């Protein structure tokens, strides 16, 4: 009993220490004037929660009013992207709060809609010349390939002829350099510069230097024009891209660094964006919905300037969930063998409890973040289920010396099936984990750009069975066919993902390591004789 208690104490200390480290607040360097100065401008979309521009919806002006009443404390200006869905009311409401507006007109390959957008934007610029400081004709139209540079330039000039405020166009910096003739049509150049989304993603530590270098490069190409950074931001959640990690702390650091740079060098910068927009996840995956400074649902800020920022602000509850799971793991082991653990199982049992107990809180945290559609929720909940059940079944199997059965012992003909309930449970869980892992791995092979890495759930589900592997270096030349095919698929996928994502992406490295561990378990599976 004392041995079990000692190992459980080790698990408790390890889980608590791990979460204290994960949840530790991070110092944010160089906040913009300690947060006392307002932002030059910030991108604004009024959609809350499940509201989406894909639906035929018109936002209640009172909702916009509430947002601008909040934003007036942090910004002098908001940038809009269209006049649809109630956004034509932004200028009128912004006047009440002393906020300027960069009025957007959504330009596309649909002529009728484009003309309607232009007509409304022009009318607003004439009606609110004291509020609308510029008109942005089109957003990333060239990037989307919906108009030619010549047609877009002509449209911009038509708007310039009708309004008294400056007119510009917003697009990623590469497309300004590709279509340099566009500069002649605008009053100032508006570039989008998002280090996370670069073809070669930029880590947060290098974000400010990257912004500085690119802005100077564009300025050298258009020396006669003002260069405004029309979009800069950093996501607070989502998958890594090479060394670019979305997190609350990194979002705060990137903004603090680049805003301080903009202050020193005296150029205008618009932050993307005011509020998280969950609907963008349909286009860009999890990361697309987490660029806001405020949460989409609660409208609460994600961090406060000059304060330390935690990437896991709810870590005490996550640690508590881990301790509960660890207790259940030891309870499952005791139920299997009593208080006297079989020789050599103490360290393995503690490893199971520590890894699964530490990662379950992280897995639970990711469920609402990474789930949007019904399919997303089913997948996330399935991962959570195996991350909870595998440690329990693994602990019981370890202490009763129950090996992982072959797939045929779970799914084969009646005469081939294992008869022990625990073996069937272990085998069923391994099959479920394998199916989920193959689905995730192949998704990251064939369509990886917007997919998350389920590294915490996979690791929490795999380690309990990995610690049961007793002879990892003695494999049969030819194993069970289903396991061999699955192991090969996982192994090859891991190699490709690691090559594609690079070793800078620790989420990818971790996920690939967990895939390799699962492949090892499958290779180790032996078909037991049926009695």
mmCIF file of C-alpha atoms in Angstrom, residues 130-482:
data_model
loop_
_atom_site.group_PDB
_atom_site.id
_atom_site.type_symbol
_atom_site.label_atom_id
_atom_site.label_comp_id
_atom_site.label_asym_id
_atom_site.label_seq_id
_atom_site.Cartn_x
_atom_site.Cartn_y
_atom_site.Cartn_z
ATOM 1 C CA UNK A 130 -15.868 64.331 -40.467
ATOM 2 C CA UNK A 131 -15.884 60.634 -39.555
ATOM 3 C CA UNK A 132 -14.727 58.692 -42.606
ATOM 4 C CA UNK A 133 -11.043 59.443 -42.971
ATOM 5 C CA UNK A 134 -10.481 57.217 -46.006
ATOM 6 C CA UNK A 135 -12.215 54.757 -48.284
ATOM 7 C CA UNK A 136 -10.680 51.321 -48.841
ATOM 8 C CA UNK A 137 -11.799 50.097 -52.260
ATOM 9 C CA UNK A 138 -11.435 46.331 -52.172
ATOM 10 C CA UNK A 139 -9.683 43.906 -49.882
ATOM 11 C CA UNK A 140 -7.238 41.334 -51.294
ATOM 12 C CA UNK A 141 -9.088 41.258 -54.624
ATOM 13 C CA UNK A 142 -5.856 40.625 -56.510
ATOM 14 C CA UNK A 143 -4.865 37.883 -54.059
ATOM 15 C CA UNK A 144 -8.202 36.156 -54.678
ATOM 16 C CA UNK A 145 -7.845 36.675 -58.446
ATOM 17 C CA UNK A 146 -11.306 38.224 -58.741
ATOM 18 C CA UNK A 147 -10.308 41.330 -60.715
ATOM 19 C CA UNK A 148 -7.466 42.438 -62.942
ATOM 20 C CA UNK A 149 -5.186 45.224 -61.766
ATOM 21 C CA UNK A 150 -6.433 47.417 -64.629
ATOM 22 C CA UNK A 151 -10.107 46.990 -63.709
ATOM 23 C CA UNK A 152 -9.391 47.508 -60.040
ATOM 24 C CA UNK A 153 -7.389 50.681 -60.751
ATOM 25 C CA UNK A 154 -10.235 52.037 -62.848
ATOM 26 C CA UNK A 155 -12.708 51.355 -60.040
ATOM 27 C CA UNK A 156 -10.475 53.116 -57.507
ATOM 28 C CA UNK A 157 -10.176 56.173 -59.740
ATOM 29 C CA UNK A 158 -13.952 56.285 -60.145
ATOM 30 C CA UNK A 159 -14.301 56.436 -56.362
ATOM 31 C CA UNK A 160 -11.588 59.097 -56.041
ATOM 32 C CA UNK A 161 -13.508 61.298 -58.463
ATOM 33 C CA UNK A 162 -16.571 61.182 -56.202
ATOM 34 C CA UNK A 163 -15.181 61.677 -52.683
ATOM 35 C CA UNK A 164 -13.025 64.246 -50.927
ATOM 36 C CA UNK A 165 -11.235 61.813 -48.595
ATOM 37 C CA UNK A 166 -8.148 59.722 -49.468
ATOM 38 C CA UNK A 167 -8.779 56.427 -51.267
ATOM 39 C CA UNK A 168 -6.673 53.283 -50.954
ATOM 40 C CA UNK A 169 -6.723 49.532 -51.570
ATOM 41 C CA UNK A 170 -5.695 46.764 -49.149
ATOM 42 C CA UNK A 171 -3.745 43.658 -50.107
ATOM 43 C CA UNK A 172 -0.844 41.495 -48.915
ATOM 44 C CA UNK A 173 2.517 43.144 -49.471
ATOM 45 C CA UNK A 174 3.668 40.681 -52.140
ATOM 46 C CA UNK A 175 0.778 41.665 -54.419
ATOM 47 C CA UNK A 176 1.644 45.345 -54.165
ATOM 48 C CA UNK A 177 5.123 44.475 -55.409
ATOM 49 C CA UNK A 178 3.696 42.222 -58.102
ATOM 50 C CA UNK A 179 1.260 44.867 -59.359
ATOM 51 C CA UNK A 180 3.254 48.044 -58.844
ATOM 52 C CA UNK A 181 1.065 49.980 -61.265
ATOM 53 C CA UNK A 182 -1.639 49.952 -58.573
ATOM 54 C CA UNK A 183 0.237 52.617 -56.599
ATOM 55 C CA UNK A 184 -0.634 55.275 -59.186
ATOM 56 C CA UNK A 185 -4.353 54.765 -58.520
ATOM 57 C CA UNK A 186 -4.322 55.223 -54.732
ATOM 58 C CA UNK A 187 -3.591 58.103 -52.357
ATOM 59 C CA UNK A 188 -1.603 55.854 -50.023
ATOM 60 C CA UNK A 189 -0.516 52.206 -50.103
ATOM 61 C CA UNK A 190 -2.169 49.839 -47.620
ATOM 62 C CA UNK A 191 -0.272 46.594 -47.113
ATOM 63 C CA UNK A 192 -1.283 43.507 -45.152
ATOM 64 C CA UNK A 193 1.607 42.018 -43.241
ATOM 65 C CA UNK A 194 0.862 38.914 -41.180
ATOM 66 C CA UNK A 195 4.040 37.048 -40.141
ATOM 67 C CA UNK A 196 2.050 33.950 -39.136
ATOM 68 C CA UNK A 197 0.604 33.575 -42.661
ATOM 69 C CA UNK A 198 3.808 34.188 -44.613
ATOM 70 C CA UNK A 199 4.856 31.462 -47.043
ATOM 71 C CA UNK A 200 7.778 30.942 -44.678
ATOM 72 C CA UNK A 201 6.142 31.614 -41.283
ATOM 73 C CA UNK A 202 7.932 33.976 -38.929
ATOM 74 C CA UNK A 203 8.328 33.145 -35.208
ATOM 75 C CA UNK A 204 6.950 35.739 -32.828
ATOM 76 C CA UNK A 205 10.429 36.739 -31.653
ATOM 77 C CA UNK A 206 11.255 37.861 -35.190
ATOM 78 C CA UNK A 207 7.875 39.418 -36.047
ATOM 79 C CA UNK A 208 8.878 43.040 -35.473
ATOM 80 C CA UNK A 209 12.109 42.715 -37.460
ATOM 81 C CA UNK A 210 10.163 41.092 -40.288
ATOM 82 C CA UNK A 211 7.573 43.872 -40.317
ATOM 83 C CA UNK A 212 10.332 46.487 -40.320
ATOM 84 C CA UNK A 213 12.154 44.849 -43.229
ATOM 85 C CA UNK A 214 9.049 44.368 -45.369
ATOM 86 C CA UNK A 215 7.681 47.858 -44.775
ATOM 87 C CA UNK A 216 11.019 49.379 -45.762
ATOM 88 C CA UNK A 217 11.108 47.181 -48.852
ATOM 89 C CA UNK A 218 7.657 48.357 -49.947
ATOM 90 C CA UNK A 219 8.523 51.966 -49.110
ATOM 91 C CA UNK A 220 11.576 51.723 -51.349
ATOM 92 C CA UNK A 221 9.350 50.472 -54.183
ATOM 93 C CA UNK A 222 6.891 53.377 -53.760
ATOM 94 C CA UNK A 223 8.951 56.311 -52.439
ATOM 95 C CA UNK A 224 6.282 58.843 -53.355
ATOM 96 C CA UNK A 225 3.538 57.154 -51.328
ATOM 97 C CA UNK A 226 2.727 56.788 -47.652
ATOM 98 C CA UNK A 227 2.904 53.135 -46.621
ATOM 99 C CA UNK A 228 0.253 52.140 -44.087
ATOM 100 C CA UNK A 229 0.195 48.677 -42.575
ATOM 101 C CA UNK A 230 -3.481 47.922 -43.080
ATOM 102 C CA UNK A 231 -3.410 44.565 -41.293
ATOM 103 C CA UNK A 232 -1.030 43.302 -38.654
ATOM 104 C CA UNK A 233 -1.910 40.823 -35.967
ATOM 105 C CA UNK A 234 -1.187 37.488 -34.349
ATOM 106 C CA UNK A 235 -3.613 34.639 -33.517
ATOM 107 C CA UNK A 236 -4.202 33.556 -29.937
ATOM 108 C CA UNK A 237 -5.156 29.937 -30.736
ATOM 109 C CA UNK A 238 -4.748 27.373 -33.498
ATOM 110 C CA UNK A 239 -2.098 25.198 -35.082
ATOM 111 C CA UNK A 240 1.571 26.099 -35.372
ATOM 112 C CA UNK A 241 3.047 26.930 -38.773
ATOM 113 C CA UNK A 242 6.732 26.049 -38.606
ATOM 114 C CA UNK A 243 7.993 28.227 -35.714
ATOM 115 C CA UNK A 244 4.950 30.535 -35.563
ATOM 116 C CA UNK A 245 2.908 29.560 -32.501
ATOM 117 C CA UNK A 246 -0.553 31.036 -31.829
ATOM 118 C CA UNK A 247 -1.083 31.777 -28.138
ATOM 119 C CA UNK A 248 -2.353 34.608 -25.932
ATOM 120 C CA UNK A 249 1.175 35.455 -24.787
ATOM 121 C CA UNK A 250 2.540 35.470 -28.322
ATOM 122 C CA UNK A 251 -0.365 37.608 -29.508
ATOM 123 C CA UNK A 252 0.379 40.172 -26.808
ATOM 124 C CA UNK A 253 4.111 40.085 -27.505
ATOM 125 C CA UNK A 254 3.760 40.462 -31.272
ATOM 126 C CA UNK A 255 1.400 43.410 -30.911
ATOM 127 C CA UNK A 256 3.520 45.094 -28.242
ATOM 128 C CA UNK A 257 6.704 44.755 -30.301
ATOM 129 C CA UNK A 258 5.241 45.963 -33.597
ATOM 130 C CA UNK A 259 3.172 48.776 -32.081
ATOM 131 C CA UNK A 260 6.287 50.054 -30.324
ATOM 132 C CA UNK A 261 8.144 49.888 -33.647
ATOM 133 C CA UNK A 262 5.382 51.833 -35.394
ATOM 134 C CA UNK A 263 5.528 54.497 -32.674
ATOM 135 C CA UNK A 264 9.293 54.886 -33.057
ATOM 136 C CA UNK A 265 9.199 55.064 -36.839
ATOM 137 C CA UNK A 266 6.007 57.155 -37.069
ATOM 138 C CA UNK A 267 3.867 55.137 -39.452
ATOM 139 C CA UNK A 268 0.220 54.189 -39.241
ATOM 140 C CA UNK A 269 -0.755 50.650 -38.345
ATOM 141 C CA UNK A 270 -4.134 48.921 -38.258
ATOM 142 C CA UNK A 271 -4.460 45.892 -35.978
ATOM 143 C CA UNK A 272 -6.479 42.896 -37.072
ATOM 144 C CA UNK A 273 -8.784 42.589 -35.284
ATOM 145 C CA UNK A 274 -11.098 43.878 -32.573
ATOM 146 C CA UNK A 275 -13.175 40.762 -31.848
ATOM 147 C CA UNK A 276 -12.680 37.082 -32.601
ATOM 148 C CA UNK A 277 -14.772 36.009 -35.597
ATOM 149 C CA UNK A 278 -15.720 32.307 -35.261
ATOM 150 C CA UNK A 279 -17.218 32.248 -38.769
ATOM 151 C CA UNK A 280 -13.722 32.608 -40.220
ATOM 152 C CA UNK A 281 -12.958 29.108 -38.966
ATOM 153 C CA UNK A 282 -15.014 27.798 -41.874
ATOM 154 C CA UNK A 283 -12.399 29.316 -44.185
ATOM 155 C CA UNK A 284 -9.158 29.159 -42.210
ATOM 156 C CA UNK A 285 -9.595 26.489 -39.545
ATOM 157 C CA UNK A 286 -9.298 27.083 -35.822
ATOM 158 C CA UNK A 287 -6.708 29.813 -36.175
ATOM 159 C CA UNK A 288 -8.961 31.937 -38.395
ATOM 160 C CA UNK A 289 -11.377 32.614 -35.562
ATOM 161 C CA UNK A 290 -8.825 33.787 -32.986
ATOM 162 C CA UNK A 291 -7.222 37.032 -34.172
ATOM 163 C CA UNK A 292 -9.264 39.375 -31.995
ATOM 164 C CA UNK A 293 -8.132 41.340 -28.973
ATOM 165 C CA UNK A 294 -11.525 40.514 -27.447
ATOM 166 C CA UNK A 295 -13.385 37.226 -27.179
ATOM 167 C CA UNK A 296 -16.248 36.734 -29.653
ATOM 168 C CA UNK A 297 -18.787 35.658 -27.058
ATOM 169 C CA UNK A 298 -17.983 37.406 -23.777
ATOM 170 C CA UNK A 299 -16.467 40.527 -25.393
ATOM 171 C CA UNK A 300 -13.782 40.367 -22.684
ATOM 172 C CA UNK A 301 -10.149 41.322 -23.464
ATOM 173 C CA UNK A 302 -7.687 38.451 -23.788
ATOM 174 C CA UNK A 303 -4.939 40.356 -22.006
ATOM 175 C CA UNK A 304 -4.168 43.705 -20.426
ATOM 176 C CA UNK A 305 -1.255 45.791 -21.658
ATOM 177 C CA UNK A 306 1.805 45.713 -19.403
ATOM 178 C CA UNK A 307 0.440 42.769 -17.404
ATOM 179 C CA UNK A 308 1.832 39.281 -17.569
ATOM 180 C CA UNK A 309 -0.098 36.895 -19.821
ATOM 181 C CA UNK A 310 -0.788 33.197 -19.231
ATOM 182 C CA UNK A 311 -1.370 30.797 -22.106
ATOM 183 C CA UNK A 312 -3.500 28.645 -19.799
ATOM 184 C CA UNK A 313 -5.270 31.028 -17.459
ATOM 185 C CA UNK A 314 -7.499 28.234 -16.125
ATOM 186 C CA UNK A 315 -4.585 25.983 -15.263
ATOM 187 C CA UNK A 316 -5.577 25.243 -11.626
ATOM 188 C CA UNK A 317 -8.797 23.629 -12.870
ATOM 189 C CA UNK A 318 -6.887 21.777 -15.578
ATOM 190 C CA UNK A 319 -4.443 20.487 -12.993
ATOM 191 C CA UNK A 320 -7.357 19.407 -10.806
ATOM 192 C CA UNK A 321 -8.883 17.461 -13.703
ATOM 193 C CA UNK A 322 -5.524 15.776 -14.196
ATOM 194 C CA UNK A 323 -5.283 14.788 -10.545
ATOM 195 C CA UNK A 324 -8.752 13.251 -10.700
ATOM 196 C CA UNK A 325 -7.774 11.200 -13.754
ATOM 197 C CA UNK A 326 -4.523 10.140 -12.084
ATOM 198 C CA UNK A 327 -6.473 8.959 -9.041
ATOM 199 C CA UNK A 328 -8.779 6.959 -11.310
ATOM 200 C CA UNK A 329 -5.755 5.432 -13.064
ATOM 201 C CA UNK A 330 -4.359 4.208 -9.767
ATOM 202 C CA UNK A 331 -7.844 3.066 -8.766
ATOM 203 C CA UNK A 332 -8.085 0.982 -11.961
ATOM 204 C CA UNK A 333 -4.682 -0.550 -11.209
ATOM 205 C CA UNK A 334 -5.691 -1.400 -7.646
ATOM 206 C CA UNK A 335 -8.947 -2.913 -8.878
ATOM 207 C CA UNK A 336 -6.925 -5.139 -11.177
ATOM 208 C CA UNK A 337 -4.222 -6.357 -8.823
ATOM 209 C CA UNK A 338 -4.945 -5.051 -5.354
ATOM 210 C CA UNK A 339 -2.600 -2.844 -3.356
ATOM 211 C CA UNK A 340 0.447 -4.974 -4.192
ATOM 212 C CA UNK A 341 1.624 -3.966 -7.640
ATOM 213 C CA UNK A 342 3.295 -6.627 -9.796
ATOM 214 C CA UNK A 343 7.092 -6.246 -9.976
ATOM 215 C CA UNK A 344 8.275 -3.609 -12.452
ATOM 216 C CA UNK A 345 4.910 -1.921 -12.900
ATOM 217 C CA UNK A 346 5.181 1.006 -10.476
ATOM 218 C CA UNK A 347 7.165 3.322 -12.746
ATOM 219 C CA UNK A 348 5.053 2.372 -15.775
ATOM 220 C CA UNK A 349 1.830 3.017 -13.884
ATOM 221 C CA UNK A 350 3.117 6.380 -12.640
ATOM 222 C CA UNK A 351 4.165 7.298 -16.194
ATOM 223 C CA UNK A 352 0.654 6.500 -17.397
ATOM 224 C CA UNK A 353 -0.871 8.639 -14.643
ATOM 225 C CA UNK A 354 1.499 11.592 -15.075
ATOM 226 C CA UNK A 355 1.269 11.818 -18.865
ATOM 227 C CA UNK A 356 -2.467 11.258 -19.153
ATOM 228 C CA UNK A 357 -3.186 13.344 -16.050
ATOM 229 C CA UNK A 358 -1.141 16.279 -17.338
ATOM 230 C CA UNK A 359 -2.526 16.195 -20.865
ATOM 231 C CA UNK A 360 -6.227 15.670 -20.147
ATOM 232 C CA UNK A 361 -6.634 19.266 -18.973
ATOM 233 C CA UNK A 362 -4.979 20.505 -22.166
ATOM 234 C CA UNK A 363 -7.170 18.206 -24.250
ATOM 235 C CA UNK A 364 -10.332 19.495 -22.571
ATOM 236 C CA UNK A 365 -9.202 23.080 -23.135
ATOM 237 C CA UNK A 366 -8.815 22.431 -26.865
ATOM 238 C CA UNK A 367 -12.284 20.900 -27.379
ATOM 239 C CA UNK A 368 -14.339 24.132 -27.610
ATOM 240 C CA UNK A 369 -11.486 25.964 -29.336
ATOM 241 C CA UNK A 370 -11.119 23.406 -32.136
ATOM 242 C CA UNK A 371 -14.806 22.477 -32.546
ATOM 243 C CA UNK A 372 -17.136 24.411 -34.831
ATOM 244 C CA UNK A 373 -19.279 22.023 -36.880
ATOM 245 C CA UNK A 374 -21.077 18.892 -35.669
ATOM 246 C CA UNK A 375 -18.290 16.836 -37.236
ATOM 247 C CA UNK A 376 -15.671 18.857 -35.357
ATOM 248 C CA UNK A 377 -17.447 18.284 -32.052
ATOM 249 C CA UNK A 378 -17.797 14.552 -32.680
ATOM 250 C CA UNK A 379 -14.106 14.270 -33.531
ATOM 251 C CA UNK A 380 -12.988 16.333 -30.527
ATOM 252 C CA UNK A 381 -15.218 14.436 -28.131
ATOM 253 C CA UNK A 382 -14.011 11.120 -29.572
ATOM 254 C CA UNK A 383 -10.414 12.152 -28.937
ATOM 255 C CA UNK A 384 -11.329 13.197 -25.409
ATOM 256 C CA UNK A 385 -13.082 9.894 -24.767
ATOM 257 C CA UNK A 386 -10.064 7.788 -25.758
ATOM 258 C CA UNK A 387 -7.759 10.133 -23.805
ATOM 259 C CA UNK A 388 -9.820 9.407 -20.672
ATOM 260 C CA UNK A 389 -10.592 5.708 -21.182
ATOM 261 C CA UNK A 390 -7.186 4.552 -22.452
ATOM 262 C CA UNK A 391 -5.311 5.404 -19.227
ATOM 263 C CA UNK A 392 -7.883 3.495 -17.157
ATOM 264 C CA UNK A 393 -7.917 0.417 -19.380
ATOM 265 C CA UNK A 394 -4.133 0.592 -19.739
ATOM 266 C CA UNK A 395 -3.613 0.688 -15.970
ATOM 267 C CA UNK A 396 -5.854 -2.315 -15.407
ATOM 268 C CA UNK A 397 -4.210 -4.223 -18.259
ATOM 269 C CA UNK A 398 -0.709 -3.410 -17.006
ATOM 270 C CA UNK A 399 -1.299 -4.728 -13.497
ATOM 271 C CA UNK A 400 -3.165 -7.850 -14.683
ATOM 272 C CA UNK A 401 -0.560 -8.496 -17.417
ATOM 273 C CA UNK A 402 -3.211 -8.339 -20.125
ATOM 274 C CA UNK A 403 -1.555 -7.713 -23.492
ATOM 275 C CA UNK A 404 -2.947 -5.640 -26.339
ATOM 276 C CA UNK A 405 -4.957 -8.051 -28.523
ATOM 277 C CA UNK A 406 -4.798 -8.157 -32.302
ATOM 278 C CA UNK A 407 -7.534 -6.519 -34.332
ATOM 279 C CA UNK A 408 -8.866 -9.940 -35.314
ATOM 280 C CA UNK A 409 -9.353 -10.798 -31.644
ATOM 281 C CA UNK A 410 -11.760 -7.879 -31.402
ATOM 282 C CA UNK A 411 -13.348 -7.735 -34.852
ATOM 283 C CA UNK A 412 -12.765 -11.222 -36.252
ATOM 284 C CA UNK A 413 -14.965 -14.286 -36.336
ATOM 285 C CA UNK A 414 -16.368 -15.500 -33.058
ATOM 286 C CA UNK A 415 -13.795 -18.295 -32.814
ATOM 287 C CA UNK A 416 -10.956 -15.772 -33.165
ATOM 288 C CA UNK A 417 -12.153 -13.246 -30.617
ATOM 289 C CA UNK A 418 -10.637 -12.740 -27.189
ATOM 290 C CA UNK A 419 -12.999 -13.694 -24.406
ATOM 291 C CA UNK A 420 -11.686 -11.526 -21.575
ATOM 292 C CA UNK A 421 -13.698 -8.288 -21.222
ATOM 293 C CA UNK A 422 -10.586 -6.285 -20.349
ATOM 294 C CA UNK A 423 -8.741 -7.527 -23.434
ATOM 295 C CA UNK A 424 -11.738 -6.639 -25.608
ATOM 296 C CA UNK A 425 -11.857 -3.159 -24.046
ATOM 297 C CA UNK A 426 -8.129 -2.616 -24.605
ATOM 298 C CA UNK A 427 -8.343 -3.880 -28.169
ATOM 299 C CA UNK A 428 -11.378 -1.752 -28.937
ATOM 300 C CA UNK A 429 -9.646 1.360 -27.616
ATOM 301 C CA UNK A 430 -6.504 0.685 -29.643
ATOM 302 C CA UNK A 431 -8.626 0.292 -32.777
ATOM 303 C CA UNK A 432 -10.480 3.545 -32.036
ATOM 304 C CA UNK A 433 -7.208 5.384 -31.411
ATOM 305 C CA UNK A 434 -5.759 3.981 -34.632
ATOM 306 C CA UNK A 435 -8.748 5.093 -36.703
ATOM 307 C CA UNK A 436 -8.660 8.589 -35.209
ATOM 308 C CA UNK A 437 -4.891 8.827 -35.651
ATOM 309 C CA UNK A 438 -4.977 7.710 -39.290
ATOM 310 C CA UNK A 439 -7.755 10.198 -40.043
ATOM 311 C CA UNK A 440 -5.748 13.018 -38.443
ATOM 312 C CA UNK A 441 -2.469 11.941 -40.038
ATOM 313 C CA UNK A 442 -3.827 11.631 -43.569
ATOM 314 C CA UNK A 443 -5.591 14.973 -43.202
ATOM 315 C CA UNK A 444 -2.264 16.575 -42.333
ATOM 316 C CA UNK A 445 -0.646 14.842 -45.308
ATOM 317 C CA UNK A 446 -3.152 15.735 -48.026
ATOM 318 C CA UNK A 447 -4.800 18.961 -46.755
ATOM 319 C CA UNK A 448 -2.697 20.320 -43.894
ATOM 320 C CA UNK A 449 -2.928 24.115 -44.060
ATOM 321 C CA UNK A 450 -5.834 24.643 -41.659
ATOM 322 C CA UNK A 451 -5.766 21.396 -39.663
ATOM 323 C CA UNK A 452 -4.898 21.218 -35.977
ATOM 324 C CA UNK A 453 -2.515 18.727 -34.403
ATOM 325 C CA UNK A 454 -4.331 16.550 -31.810
ATOM 326 C CA UNK A 455 -1.020 15.951 -30.073
ATOM 327 C CA UNK A 456 -2.262 16.085 -26.481
ATOM 328 C CA UNK A 457 -5.149 13.656 -26.902
ATOM 329 C CA UNK A 458 -3.124 11.220 -29.015
ATOM 330 C CA UNK A 459 -0.270 11.178 -26.520
ATOM 331 C CA UNK A 460 -2.590 10.749 -23.562
ATOM 332 C CA UNK A 461 -4.265 7.824 -25.316
ATOM 333 C CA UNK A 462 -1.083 6.145 -26.597
ATOM 334 C CA UNK A 463 1.286 6.279 -23.617
ATOM 335 C CA UNK A 464 -0.843 3.969 -21.399
ATOM 336 C CA UNK A 465 -0.427 1.210 -23.992
ATOM 337 C CA UNK A 466 3.129 2.145 -24.907
ATOM 338 C CA UNK A 467 4.286 1.436 -21.343
ATOM 339 C CA UNK A 468 2.872 -2.088 -21.761
ATOM 340 C CA UNK A 469 5.255 -2.884 -24.632
ATOM 341 C CA UNK A 470 7.817 -5.270 -23.186
ATOM 342 C CA UNK A 471 10.066 -6.216 -26.121
ATOM 343 C CA UNK A 472 10.140 -3.294 -28.532
ATOM 344 C CA UNK A 473 13.184 -4.579 -30.418
ATOM 345 C CA UNK A 474 11.940 -8.107 -31.119
ATOM 346 C CA UNK A 475 9.409 -7.883 -33.942
ATOM 347 C CA UNK A 476 8.089 -10.605 -36.181
ATOM 348 C CA UNK A 477 9.133 -10.292 -39.796
ATOM 349 C CA UNK A 478 5.474 -10.312 -40.825
ATOM 350 C CA UNK A 479 2.862 -9.185 -38.336
ATOM 351 C CA UNK A 480 -0.924 -9.147 -38.527
ATOM 352 C CA UNK A 481 -1.849 -7.509 -41.822
ATOM 353 C CA UNK A 482 -4.264 -4.873 -40.494
#
